[in-house]
Coordinates of C-alpha atoms in Angstrom, one line a residue:
Chain A
M1 CA -28.7 -33.5 -2.5
L2 CA -25.0 -33.1 -3.3
L3 CA -24.0 -35.0 -0.3
S4 CA -26.4 -37.8 -1.1
L5 CA -25.1 -37.9 -4.7
R6 CA -21.5 -38.0 -3.6
A7 CA -22.4 -40.7 -1.1
G8 CA -23.5 -42.8 -4.0
E9 CA -27.2 -42.9 -3.1
S10 CA -29.0 -44.2 -6.1
A11 CA -32.2 -42.3 -5.1
A12 CA -30.4 -39.0 -5.3
F13 CA -29.1 -39.9 -8.7
D14 CA -32.5 -40.9 -9.9
L15 CA -33.8 -37.6 -8.7
L16 CA -31.0 -35.8 -10.6
V17 CA -32.0 -37.7 -13.8
R18 CA -35.7 -37.0 -13.4
R19 CA -35.1 -33.4 -12.7
Y20 CA -32.8 -32.6 -15.6
K21 CA -33.2 -35.2 -18.3
D22 CA -35.8 -33.3 -20.3
R23 CA -33.9 -30.0 -20.0
I24 CA -30.7 -31.6 -21.1
Y25 CA -32.4 -33.5 -23.8
N26 CA -34.1 -30.4 -25.2
V27 CA -30.9 -28.4 -25.2
L28 CA -29.0 -31.2 -26.9
Y29 CA -31.7 -31.7 -29.5
R30 CA -31.7 -28.0 -30.4
F31 CA -27.9 -27.9 -30.4
L32 CA -27.4 -31.2 -32.3
G33 CA -30.5 -31.0 -34.5
N34 CA -31.6 -34.6 -34.2
H35 CA -33.1 -37.0 -31.7
E36 CA -30.6 -39.8 -32.2
D37 CA -27.6 -37.8 -31.2
A38 CA -29.5 -36.0 -28.4
L39 CA -30.5 -39.3 -26.8
D40 CA -27.0 -40.7 -27.2
I41 CA -25.3 -37.7 -25.7
A42 CA -27.8 -37.2 -23.0
Q43 CA -27.4 -40.8 -21.9
E44 CA -23.7 -40.6 -22.0
A45 CA -23.7 -37.4 -20.0
F46 CA -25.6 -38.9 -17.2
L47 CA -23.5 -42.0 -17.3
R48 CA -20.4 -39.9 -16.9
A49 CA -22.0 -37.9 -14.2
H50 CA -22.8 -41.1 -12.4
A51 CA -19.3 -42.4 -12.7
G52 CA -17.7 -39.1 -11.7
L53 CA -20.0 -38.1 -8.8
R54 CA -17.5 -39.1 -6.1
D55 CA -14.9 -36.8 -7.7
F56 CA -17.3 -33.9 -8.2
D57 CA -15.7 -31.1 -6.2
G58 CA -18.9 -29.1 -5.7
R59 CA -17.3 -25.9 -6.7
S60 CA -20.1 -25.5 -9.3
S61 CA -23.7 -26.4 -9.0
V62 CA -24.6 -30.0 -10.0
Y63 CA -26.6 -28.9 -13.0
T64 CA -24.0 -26.7 -14.5
W65 CA -21.6 -29.5 -14.0
L66 CA -24.0 -31.9 -15.7
Y67 CA -24.6 -29.3 -18.5
R68 CA -20.8 -29.0 -19.0
I69 CA -20.4 -32.7 -19.4
A70 CA -23.2 -32.8 -21.9
A71 CA -21.9 -29.7 -23.8
N72 CA -18.4 -31.1 -24.1
L73 CA -19.8 -34.4 -25.4
A74 CA -22.0 -32.6 -27.9
K75 CA -19.2 -30.4 -29.1
N76 CA -17.1 -33.5 -29.6
R77 CA -19.9 -35.1 -31.5
I78 CA -20.2 -32.2 -33.8
R79 CA -16.4 -32.1 -34.3
D80 CA -16.3 -35.8 -35.1
Q81 CA -19.2 -35.4 -37.6
G82 CA -17.3 -32.6 -39.2
R83 CA -14.3 -34.8 -39.6
K84 CA -16.4 -37.5 -41.2
G85 CA -18.0 -35.0 -43.5
R86 CA -21.4 -35.3 -41.9
D87 CA -21.6 -31.7 -40.8
R88 CA -24.2 -29.5 -42.3
G89 CA -23.6 -28.9 -45.9
T90 CA -24.9 -25.4 -46.1
S91 CA -23.2 -22.3 -44.7
L92 CA -25.1 -19.5 -43.3
E93 CA -23.8 -17.2 -46.0
A94 CA -25.0 -19.5 -48.7
L95 CA -28.5 -19.6 -47.1
L96 CA -28.6 -15.8 -46.9
D97 CA -27.7 -15.6 -50.5
A98 CA -30.4 -18.0 -51.5
A99 CA -33.8 -17.0 -52.8
P100 CA -36.6 -16.3 -50.3
G101 CA -37.8 -19.6 -48.9
P102 CA -41.3 -21.1 -49.2
A103 CA -42.2 -19.8 -45.7
Q104 CA -42.1 -16.3 -47.0
Q105 CA -44.6 -17.2 -49.8
A106 CA -46.8 -19.2 -47.5
L107 CA -47.0 -16.4 -44.9
A108 CA -48.8 -14.3 -47.4
S109 CA -51.8 -16.6 -47.3
V110 CA -52.2 -18.0 -43.9
D111 CA -55.3 -20.0 -43.6
T112 CA -56.5 -22.5 -41.0
P113 CA -56.2 -25.7 -43.0
H114 CA -52.6 -25.0 -43.7
R115 CA -51.7 -23.5 -40.4
R116 CA -50.1 -26.6 -39.0
A117 CA -48.0 -27.3 -42.0
L118 CA -47.0 -23.6 -42.0
R119 CA -46.0 -23.8 -38.4
E120 CA -43.9 -26.8 -39.1
E121 CA -42.3 -25.0 -41.9
V122 CA -41.5 -22.0 -39.8
N123 CA -40.2 -24.3 -37.1
G124 CA -38.1 -26.0 -39.7
A125 CA -36.7 -22.7 -40.8
L126 CA -35.9 -21.8 -37.2
E127 CA -34.1 -25.1 -36.7
E128 CA -32.3 -24.6 -40.0
C129 CA -31.1 -21.2 -39.0
L130 CA -30.0 -22.4 -35.6
A131 CA -28.1 -25.3 -37.1
L132 CA -26.2 -22.9 -39.3
L133 CA -24.8 -20.9 -36.4
P134 CA -21.2 -21.5 -35.4
A135 CA -21.3 -24.2 -32.6
P136 CA -20.2 -21.9 -29.7
C137 CA -22.8 -19.3 -30.7
R138 CA -25.5 -22.0 -31.0
L139 CA -24.7 -23.5 -27.7
A140 CA -24.7 -20.1 -25.9
F141 CA -28.0 -19.1 -27.6
T142 CA -29.6 -22.5 -26.8
L143 CA -28.6 -22.3 -23.2
R144 CA -29.7 -18.7 -22.8
V145 CA -32.9 -18.4 -24.8
L146 CA -34.2 -22.0 -24.8
D147 CA -33.1 -23.0 -21.4
G148 CA -32.9 -19.7 -19.5
L149 CA -29.4 -20.0 -18.1
A150 CA -27.7 -16.9 -16.8
Y151 CA -24.5 -15.6 -18.4
A152 CA -22.5 -16.7 -15.4
E153 CA -23.9 -20.2 -15.7
I154 CA -23.3 -20.4 -19.4
A155 CA -19.7 -19.2 -18.8
E156 CA -19.3 -22.1 -16.3
V157 CA -20.8 -24.6 -18.7
E158 CA -18.6 -23.4 -21.6
A159 CA -15.6 -22.8 -19.4
C160 CA -15.1 -19.3 -20.8
P161 CA -15.4 -15.7 -19.5
E162 CA -18.8 -14.0 -19.3
G163 CA -17.6 -11.5 -21.9
T164 CA -17.2 -14.3 -24.4
V165 CA -20.7 -15.4 -23.7
K166 CA -21.9 -11.9 -24.2
S167 CA -20.3 -11.6 -27.6
R168 CA -21.4 -15.1 -28.7
L169 CA -24.9 -14.2 -27.9
S170 CA -24.7 -11.0 -29.7
Q171 CA -23.3 -12.7 -32.8
A172 CA -25.9 -15.4 -32.6
R173 CA -28.8 -13.0 -32.4
R174 CA -27.5 -11.0 -35.3
L175 CA -27.0 -14.0 -37.5
L176 CA -30.3 -15.5 -36.6
R177 CA -32.1 -12.2 -37.4
A178 CA -30.5 -12.1 -40.8
C179 CA -31.4 -15.8 -41.5
L180 CA -35.0 -15.5 -40.3
E181 CA -35.5 -12.3 -42.3
K182 CA -34.3 -14.2 -45.4
H183 CA -36.9 -16.8 -44.7
G184 CA -39.5 -14.1 -44.3
I185 CA -40.5 -15.1 -40.8
L186 CA -39.5 -12.1 -38.8
Q187 CA -42.3 -9.8 -39.8
D188 CA -44.4 -8.1 -37.1
H189 CA -47.5 -10.2 -37.8
V190 CA -45.8 -13.5 -37.2
Chain B
M1 CA -22.9 4.3 -38.5
S2 CA -20.4 5.7 -36.1
D3 CA -18.1 3.5 -34.1
E4 CA -20.0 4.5 -31.0
H5 CA -23.2 3.2 -32.5
G6 CA -21.5 0.1 -33.7
E7 CA -20.4 -0.6 -30.1
M8 CA -23.9 0.1 -28.8
R9 CA -25.4 -2.2 -31.4
E10 CA -23.2 -4.9 -30.0
Q11 CA -24.7 -4.2 -26.6
L12 CA -28.3 -4.7 -27.7
S13 CA -28.1 -8.4 -27.0
A14 CA -26.9 -7.9 -23.5
Y15 CA -29.6 -5.2 -23.0
I16 CA -32.2 -7.7 -24.0
D17 CA -30.9 -10.1 -21.4
G18 CA -30.8 -7.4 -18.7
M19 CA -27.1 -7.5 -18.5
L20 CA -26.5 -3.8 -18.9
E21 CA -26.3 -1.5 -15.8
G22 CA -25.5 2.0 -14.8
E23 CA -24.0 4.3 -17.4
E24 CA -23.9 1.7 -20.2
R25 CA -27.6 1.2 -19.9
T26 CA -28.4 4.9 -19.7
R27 CA -26.4 5.6 -22.8
L28 CA -28.0 2.8 -24.7
E29 CA -31.5 3.8 -23.8
A30 CA -30.8 7.4 -24.9
W31 CA -29.6 6.0 -28.2
L32 CA -32.7 3.9 -28.6
D33 CA -34.9 6.9 -27.8
A34 CA -33.1 9.1 -30.3
D35 CA -32.7 6.6 -33.2
P36 CA -35.8 4.8 -34.6
A37 CA -33.5 2.4 -36.5
A38 CA -31.9 1.4 -33.3
R39 CA -35.3 0.8 -31.7
A40 CA -36.3 -1.3 -34.8
E41 CA -33.2 -3.4 -34.5
L42 CA -33.8 -4.0 -30.8
D43 CA -37.4 -5.1 -31.6
A44 CA -36.1 -7.4 -34.4
L45 CA -33.7 -9.1 -32.0
R46 CA -36.5 -9.5 -29.4
R47 CA -38.6 -11.2 -32.1
V48 CA -35.8 -13.6 -32.8
D49 CA -35.8 -14.7 -29.2
A50 CA -39.6 -14.9 -29.3
Q51 CA -39.6 -17.1 -32.4
F52 CA -37.2 -19.5 -30.8
R53 CA -39.0 -19.6 -27.5
G54 CA -42.0 -20.6 -29.5
L55 CA -40.4 -23.8 -30.6
P56 CA -41.9 -26.9 -29.0
R57 CA -39.9 -28.3 -26.2
V58 CA -38.9 -31.9 -26.8
S59 CA -38.7 -34.3 -24.0
A60 CA -36.5 -37.3 -23.4
P61 CA -38.0 -40.6 -24.4
D62 CA -40.2 -42.3 -21.7
D63 CA -37.7 -45.2 -21.4
F64 CA -34.8 -42.8 -20.9
E65 CA -34.3 -43.7 -17.3
Q66 CA -34.8 -47.4 -18.0
R67 CA -32.1 -47.3 -20.6
L68 CA -29.8 -45.4 -18.4
R69 CA -30.3 -47.8 -15.5
A70 CA -29.5 -50.7 -17.8
R71 CA -26.3 -49.0 -18.9
I72 CA -25.3 -48.2 -15.3
T73 CA -25.9 -51.7 -14.0
A74 CA -24.4 -53.4 -17.0
P75 CA -20.7 -53.2 -15.9
R76 CA -21.4 -55.3 -12.8
L77 CA -22.1 -58.2 -15.2
W78 CA -19.1 -57.4 -17.3
P79 CA -16.4 -58.9 -15.1
L80 CA -18.4 -62.0 -14.5
L81 CA -19.0 -62.5 -18.2
A82 CA -15.3 -61.9 -18.9
A83 CA -14.3 -64.4 -16.3
A84 CA -16.7 -66.9 -17.6
A85 CA -15.4 -66.4 -21.1
V86 CA -11.8 -66.9 -19.9
L87 CA -12.7 -70.1 -18.1
L88 CA -14.4 -71.4 -21.2
M89 CA -11.5 -70.6 -23.3
V90 CA -9.0 -72.1 -20.9
A91 CA -11.1 -75.2 -20.7
G92 CA -11.2 -75.3 -24.5
V93 CA -7.4 -75.3 -24.6
L94 CA -6.6 -77.6 -21.7
V95 CA -9.2 -80.3 -22.1
P96 CA -8.0 -81.5 -25.6
T97 CA -4.5 -81.6 -24.3
L98 CA -5.1 -83.5 -21.1
V99 CA -7.7 -86.0 -22.0
P100 CA -6.0 -89.3 -22.7
K101 CA -6.3 -91.0 -26.0
P102 CA -6.4 -94.7 -25.3
N103 CA -5.9 -95.9 -28.9
D104 CA -2.8 -93.9 -29.5
E105 CA 0.5 -95.8 -29.5
I106 CA 2.8 -94.0 -27.2
Q107 CA 6.5 -93.7 -27.5
V108 CA 7.9 -92.6 -24.2
A109 CA 10.8 -90.2 -24.4
R110 CA 12.4 -89.5 -21.0
E111 CA 15.3 -87.1 -21.2
L112 CA 14.9 -85.6 -17.8
P113 CA 12.9 -88.1 -15.7
K114 CA 13.0 -85.9 -12.6
A115 CA 11.0 -83.3 -14.4
E116 CA 8.4 -85.7 -15.6
P117 CA 5.1 -85.3 -13.8
P118 CA 4.6 -88.1 -11.4
H119 CA 1.1 -88.9 -12.6
A120 CA 1.2 -88.2 -16.2
P121 CA -1.9 -89.4 -17.9
A122 CA -1.6 -92.6 -19.8
G123 CA -1.5 -92.2 -23.6
L124 CA 0.3 -88.9 -23.5
E125 CA 3.9 -88.2 -22.8
Q126 CA 5.0 -84.8 -22.0
V127 CA 8.6 -84.1 -21.2
F128 CA 9.5 -80.9 -19.6
H129 CA 13.0 -79.5 -19.9
L130 CA 13.7 -77.1 -17.1
E131 CA 17.0 -75.6 -18.0
A132 CA 18.6 -73.5 -15.3
A133 CA 15.3 -72.3 -14.1
P134 CA 15.3 -70.7 -10.7
A135 CA 14.1 -73.2 -8.1
Q136 CA 11.2 -71.0 -6.9
E137 CA 10.0 -70.2 -10.4
P138 CA 6.6 -71.8 -10.9
V139 CA 6.2 -73.7 -14.1
A140 CA 3.6 -72.2 -16.2
T141 CA 1.2 -74.9 -17.2
S142 CA -2.2 -73.4 -17.5
G143 CA -3.9 -71.1 -19.8
L144 CA -4.7 -68.7 -17.0
E145 CA -1.0 -68.2 -16.3
N146 CA -0.4 -67.7 -20.0
A147 CA -3.1 -65.1 -20.0
A148 CA -1.7 -63.3 -17.0
E149 CA 1.8 -62.9 -18.4
P150 CA 3.0 -62.7 -22.0
A151 CA 2.6 -66.1 -23.7
R152 CA 5.7 -67.8 -24.7
T153 CA 6.0 -70.0 -27.8
P154 CA 7.0 -73.5 -26.9
D155 CA 10.3 -74.6 -28.3
L156 CA 9.3 -77.4 -30.6
D157 CA 12.8 -78.2 -31.7
A158 CA 13.8 -80.8 -29.1
G159 CA 17.4 -80.9 -30.3
G160 CA 18.2 -77.3 -29.9
P161 CA 18.9 -75.8 -26.5
P162 CA 16.9 -72.7 -25.7
A163 CA 18.7 -69.4 -25.6
A164 CA 17.0 -67.9 -22.6
S165 CA 18.2 -69.0 -19.2
R166 CA 14.6 -69.1 -17.9
S167 CA 12.9 -71.2 -20.5
L168 CA 10.5 -74.0 -20.6
T169 CA 10.5 -76.5 -23.5
R170 CA 7.9 -79.1 -24.0
E171 CA 8.3 -82.1 -26.1
T172 CA 5.3 -84.1 -27.0
A173 CA 6.0 -87.4 -28.7
I174 CA 3.1 -89.4 -30.0
S175 CA 4.1 -92.1 -32.4
S176 CA 0.9 -91.8 -34.4
Q177 CA 1.7 -88.2 -35.3
A178 CA 4.8 -87.4 -37.3
E179 CA 4.5 -83.7 -36.6
P180 CA 3.4 -81.9 -33.5
P181 CA -0.1 -80.5 -33.6
P182 CA -0.4 -76.9 -34.5
P183 CA -0.4 -74.6 -31.5
A184 CA -3.9 -73.8 -30.2
P185 CA -4.6 -70.1 -29.8
V186 CA -4.7 -69.0 -26.3
M187 CA -7.5 -66.5 -25.5
A188 CA -6.7 -63.8 -23.1
P189 CA -9.3 -62.0 -21.0
P190 CA -10.9 -59.2 -23.0
A191 CA -9.4 -56.3 -21.1
P192 CA -10.0 -52.9 -22.8
E193 CA -7.0 -51.4 -24.4
P194 CA -6.0 -48.1 -22.8
A195 CA -7.0 -45.1 -24.9
P196 CA -4.6 -42.4 -25.8
A197 CA -4.4 -39.8 -23.1
E198 CA -5.7 -37.0 -25.4
A199 CA -8.8 -39.0 -26.3
R200 CA -9.9 -39.6 -22.8
D201 CA -11.6 -37.2 -20.5
E202 CA -13.1 -37.7 -17.1
T203 CA -14.6 -41.1 -17.1
A204 CA -14.2 -42.0 -20.8
T205 CA -12.8 -45.4 -20.2
H206 CA -15.6 -46.4 -17.9
V207 CA -18.3 -45.2 -20.2
E208 CA -16.7 -46.8 -23.2
A209 CA -16.9 -50.1 -21.3
L210 CA -20.5 -49.5 -20.4
G211 CA -21.5 -48.8 -23.9
Y212 CA -20.8 -52.3 -25.0
L213 CA -23.6 -53.7 -22.9
A214 CA -26.2 -51.2 -23.9
G215 CA -27.1 -52.4 -27.3
R216 CA -23.8 -51.6 -28.9
P217 CA -21.7 -54.2 -30.7
A218 CA -19.7 -56.3 -28.3
P219 CA -16.0 -55.6 -28.1
P220 CA -13.9 -58.0 -30.2
P221 CA -12.3 -60.7 -28.0
I222 CA -8.6 -60.3 -27.6
V223 CA -6.7 -63.1 -29.2
V224 CA -3.1 -63.9 -28.3
D225 CA -1.4 -65.1 -31.4
E226 CA 1.4 -67.4 -30.4
S227 CA 2.8 -67.9 -33.8
A228 CA 3.5 -64.3 -34.8
S229 CA 6.1 -63.4 -32.3
A230 CA 9.8 -63.3 -32.8
D231 CA 10.8 -62.8 -29.2
G232 CA 8.4 -65.2 -27.7
V233 CA 6.0 -62.6 -26.5
A234 CA 2.7 -63.0 -28.3
P235 CA 1.1 -59.8 -29.7
V236 CA -2.4 -59.0 -28.7
L237 CA -4.7 -58.8 -31.7
P238 CA -8.4 -57.9 -31.8
A239 CA -10.4 -60.6 -33.5
P240 CA -12.3 -59.6 -36.6
V241 CA -15.8 -58.5 -35.8
P242 CA -18.5 -60.1 -38.1
R243 CA -20.6 -57.4 -39.6
A244 CA -24.3 -57.9 -40.0
M245 CA -25.2 -57.8 -43.6
P246 CA -28.7 -56.8 -44.7
S247 CA -30.6 -59.5 -46.4
V248 CA -31.3 -59.3 -50.1
S249 CA -35.0 -59.0 -49.4
D250 CA -34.7 -55.8 -47.4
A251 CA -31.8 -54.3 -49.3
P252 CA -33.9 -51.7 -51.2
E253 CA -35.0 -50.3 -47.9
K254 CA -31.6 -50.0 -46.4
V255 CA -30.2 -46.6 -47.0
A256 CA -26.9 -45.4 -45.4
G257 CA -27.6 -43.6 -42.2
N258 CA -31.2 -44.6 -42.2
T259 CA -32.9 -47.3 -40.2
A260 CA -36.3 -46.7 -41.6
P261 CA -38.4 -49.8 -41.5
G262 CA -39.5 -51.7 -44.6
R263 CA -42.8 -51.2 -46.4
A264 CA -44.4 -54.2 -44.7
E265 CA -43.5 -52.9 -41.3
A266 CA -44.7 -49.5 -42.1
G267 CA -48.0 -50.9 -43.2
Q268 CA -48.2 -53.0 -40.1
R269 CA -47.7 -50.0 -37.9
R270 CA -50.5 -48.2 -39.6
Q271 CA -52.8 -51.1 -39.1
L272 CA -51.9 -51.3 -35.5
G273 CA -52.7 -47.6 -35.1
S274 CA -49.5 -46.6 -33.6
G275 CA -50.5 -43.0 -33.6
R276 CA -47.8 -41.9 -36.0
A277 CA -50.3 -40.5 -38.5
G278 CA -50.3 -36.8 -38.3
R279 CA -47.4 -36.7 -36.0
G280 CA -45.6 -34.6 -38.5
F281 CA -42.2 -34.6 -40.1
G282 CA -39.5 -36.0 -37.9
G283 CA -41.8 -36.4 -35.0
F284 CA -41.0 -38.5 -31.9
A285 CA -44.3 -39.0 -30.4
D286 CA -44.1 -42.7 -29.8
R287 CA -41.7 -42.9 -27.0
S288 CA -41.6 -46.7 -27.0
E289 CA -39.8 -46.7 -30.3
E290 CA -36.2 -46.0 -31.1
P291 CA -35.8 -42.3 -32.2
P292 CA -36.0 -42.1 -35.9
R293 CA -32.8 -41.6 -37.8
H294 CA -33.1 -39.6 -40.9
E295 CA -30.8 -38.9 -43.7
E296 CA -31.2 -35.3 -44.9
R297 CA -30.3 -33.6 -48.0
R298 CA -30.7 -30.0 -49.1
V299 CA -31.8 -29.4 -52.7
A300 CA -32.4 -26.0 -54.1
G301 CA -32.6 -24.4 -50.7
R302 CA -35.1 -26.9 -49.4
L303 CA -34.6 -29.6 -46.8
F304 CA -35.6 -33.1 -47.6
R305 CA -35.5 -36.1 -45.3
L306 CA -35.4 -39.7 -46.4
R307 CA -38.1 -41.7 -44.8
D308 CA -39.1 -45.2 -45.7
G309 CA -37.4 -44.7 -49.1
V310 CA -39.1 -41.4 -49.9
W311 CA -37.4 -38.0 -49.8
I312 CA -39.9 -35.8 -48.2
Q313 CA -39.7 -32.0 -48.2
R314 CA -39.8 -30.5 -44.8
G315 CA -43.2 -29.1 -44.1
Y316 CA -45.2 -31.9 -45.7
G317 CA -48.1 -32.8 -43.6
S318 CA -51.1 -34.6 -45.0
Q319 CA -51.7 -32.5 -48.0
P320 CA -53.0 -34.4 -51.1
L321 CA -50.3 -35.4 -53.5
T322 CA -50.3 -35.1 -57.3
R323 CA -48.6 -38.2 -58.5
L324 CA -46.0 -37.8 -61.2
E325 CA -44.2 -40.6 -62.9
R326 CA -40.6 -40.1 -63.9
G327 CA -40.4 -39.4 -67.6
S328 CA -44.1 -38.6 -67.9
A329 CA -45.5 -35.6 -69.8
D330 CA -47.2 -34.5 -66.6
L331 CA -43.8 -34.3 -64.9
E332 CA -42.4 -32.4 -67.8
A333 CA -45.2 -29.9 -67.6
V334 CA -44.7 -29.3 -63.9
T335 CA -41.0 -29.0 -64.4
E336 CA -41.5 -26.4 -67.1
A337 CA -43.8 -24.4 -64.8
H338 CA -41.4 -24.8 -61.8
P339 CA -37.8 -25.2 -62.8
D340 CA -36.8 -26.1 -59.3
V341 CA -38.5 -29.4 -59.7
R342 CA -35.7 -30.5 -62.0
D343 CA -33.4 -30.4 -59.0
F344 CA -35.7 -32.4 -56.9
L345 CA -35.7 -35.2 -59.5
T346 CA -32.2 -36.0 -58.3
L347 CA -33.8 -37.3 -55.2
E348 CA -34.3 -40.9 -56.1
P349 CA -36.2 -43.1 -56.3
R350 CA -39.2 -41.3 -54.8
A351 CA -39.7 -37.8 -53.6
V352 CA -42.4 -35.6 -52.2
F353 CA -42.1 -31.8 -52.7
R354 CA -44.0 -28.7 -53.1
A355 CA -44.2 -26.7 -56.3
G356 CA -46.3 -23.6 -56.4
D357 CA -49.4 -24.2 -54.3
G358 CA -49.4 -27.9 -54.7
W359 CA -47.7 -30.9 -53.3
Y360 CA -46.4 -33.6 -55.7
S361 CA -44.9 -37.1 -55.5
V362 CA -42.6 -38.3 -58.1
V363 CA -42.2 -42.0 -58.5
P364 CA -40.6 -44.5 -60.9
P365 CA -42.8 -45.5 -63.9
G366 CA -45.4 -48.1 -63.0
S367 CA -45.1 -47.6 -59.2
A368 CA -48.2 -47.7 -57.1
R369 CA -49.3 -44.5 -55.3
L370 CA -47.0 -43.8 -52.3
E371 CA -49.9 -43.7 -49.9
S372 CA -51.1 -47.1 -50.9
L373 CA -47.7 -48.6 -50.2
G374 CA -47.6 -47.2 -46.7
Y375 CA -44.7 -44.9 -47.6
L376 CA -46.5 -41.9 -46.2
E377 CA -48.5 -41.7 -43.0

C-alpha cells in the first residue's frame, strides 16, 4: 500500500481515507470536543497527507504518520483557540471544587423513561471531564483508551518518549477519576 | 503513604495497560494483594477506562470523502482561474488605452520620431522616450510584463529628464484633455504571499491554497498600486474583502459562533421529517447537513448550548417543559425554590434548564411556547 501511495495512486489514497477517516474523526472529536473542528482538522490532515505522500519516508507506519499530522493540527487549533480566548472556561480544579452535579442526583433514581436522558448526561459529564484535561494528557488518553494505540505508537504520534506517554496516561486517569467521582458517576453500579 | 507506594500508585496506569513486566509487575501485584485501598484505586481507574470506552463512537460525515476529493482536485483549477483572471485584467487595462477615439482632436507631438510606433492607431498619439536604454532591453508595453516585474510609474512630466538610465517615459497628448487620465490600476496575478517560516509546516502552503476552493472565502486579489510608490516599484496590497452582512430579517437569529438556522427553517425541517427529533443534544445524525456549530456557556456548573436562539442545558431530551415568563410570579417561585435558577436567567433571551425534578423554559413575556415556534425538536 505504501508503494502505491507514494506512487500517487489515487485508489490507494482512497483506501487510506476509507480505512482511517472514522478513527481519525472519532479521536479528533473526543480531543477537540466538537464536530466542526473535528471535521475541519480531519479533512486538513488527509489533505496534507495527500500532498506529502511522496515525501513520506516510510520510517513510521502510514497511520501513525497520519495520526501525527492530525494531532499536530489539532494541538495547533487548541493553541489558537486559547489565544483567541475560546478555550474552555472552566479549569479542572474549579470543577472539582464545584457542588456535585445533576448526574449524581439523577443516578439515585434511575428509571426507564429517563434512561436516555441520563445516559446523555453521563456522556456529557465524561466529555466535560475529558475536555478539562491538559491537552497532552487528553491526546494520550484518547489515543490509548478510545483508539487502542500502543504506547510506542502514541510516542510516535506525539513525538515524545514512551516514558512521557506513560506519565501522561497516569496523570490523565488520576484526574479523570477525580472528576468523574465529583460528578458521581464512578460508582460500582454505573 | 510511603514514597514507595506513591511510586507504585504511578505505575497503576501502566499496569492497567499491561506495560509492567518482571520485577516491577511482581512488586505491584504484591502491593495490590496486601493493600485493599490500592486494589480499590486500581478498580476505580479501570472503571474510568470503562466509562470512556462506553462513549458512542462518532463517524465522519457521509460526504467526508466527497468533500476531500473536491478539495484535492480544486488546485488543478486554480492556476487556470488565476490565468483567466489575469487575462481579463490585462484586457481591461489595455483595451481602453488602445481603442481609437475617432472624435478626439489629436495634437501630435513628435520628440523622438524613431521611437514612435510605426503603426500607431489613429486618434491616439503616444510618444516613447527611450533614454540610454540598452539596445536589447525590451520595452515593457503590456500589463503582463508589468505584472511579471515590478510596475514602474510612468513619468508624466514630459519636461523633466528621468533620473534612471533605464527608464521609459510615455507622453500622451490629447488635445481634448488638459490633464492626463489617472493611471489605471494594474492587477497582478493572485499569487499567495509566502508565510513566515515558523508558521509553516510540511505542506502548509499547499493546503492553504486548497482551502480557498473548498467553501472558504476566496483570497483577496492582489492589487498593484502604482501611485503609492516613491521609488517606482509598486507595493502589492491585498484588496479589501467584502464581508457578508446578515440581513435585518435574520439578525435576531444570528449569534456569534453559531450558524443555527432561523425559526422558519427549523419549522420546515420538522415538516420535512429530517429525523432530527430525538437525536439528542448536539447530535450529528443527518450526515447530509453541515455539522452543527454551537456556542456553549457554563453557568452554575452546568453546560448550556445555544441552539436556534435557545440556551439548552446539556441532558435535555424531550421532557415536558414548564413555561416561565421572565418577570412572572411563577418564575419567582421557582427561583426561590431553586436559587441556581437565578444564574440561568442570565442566559437570554430563552433558556431551557432543569431545576429539581422538572425541566423549565424561560422566555420573554408574551412569547409563544418554545415548542410551537420550532425552537425545540
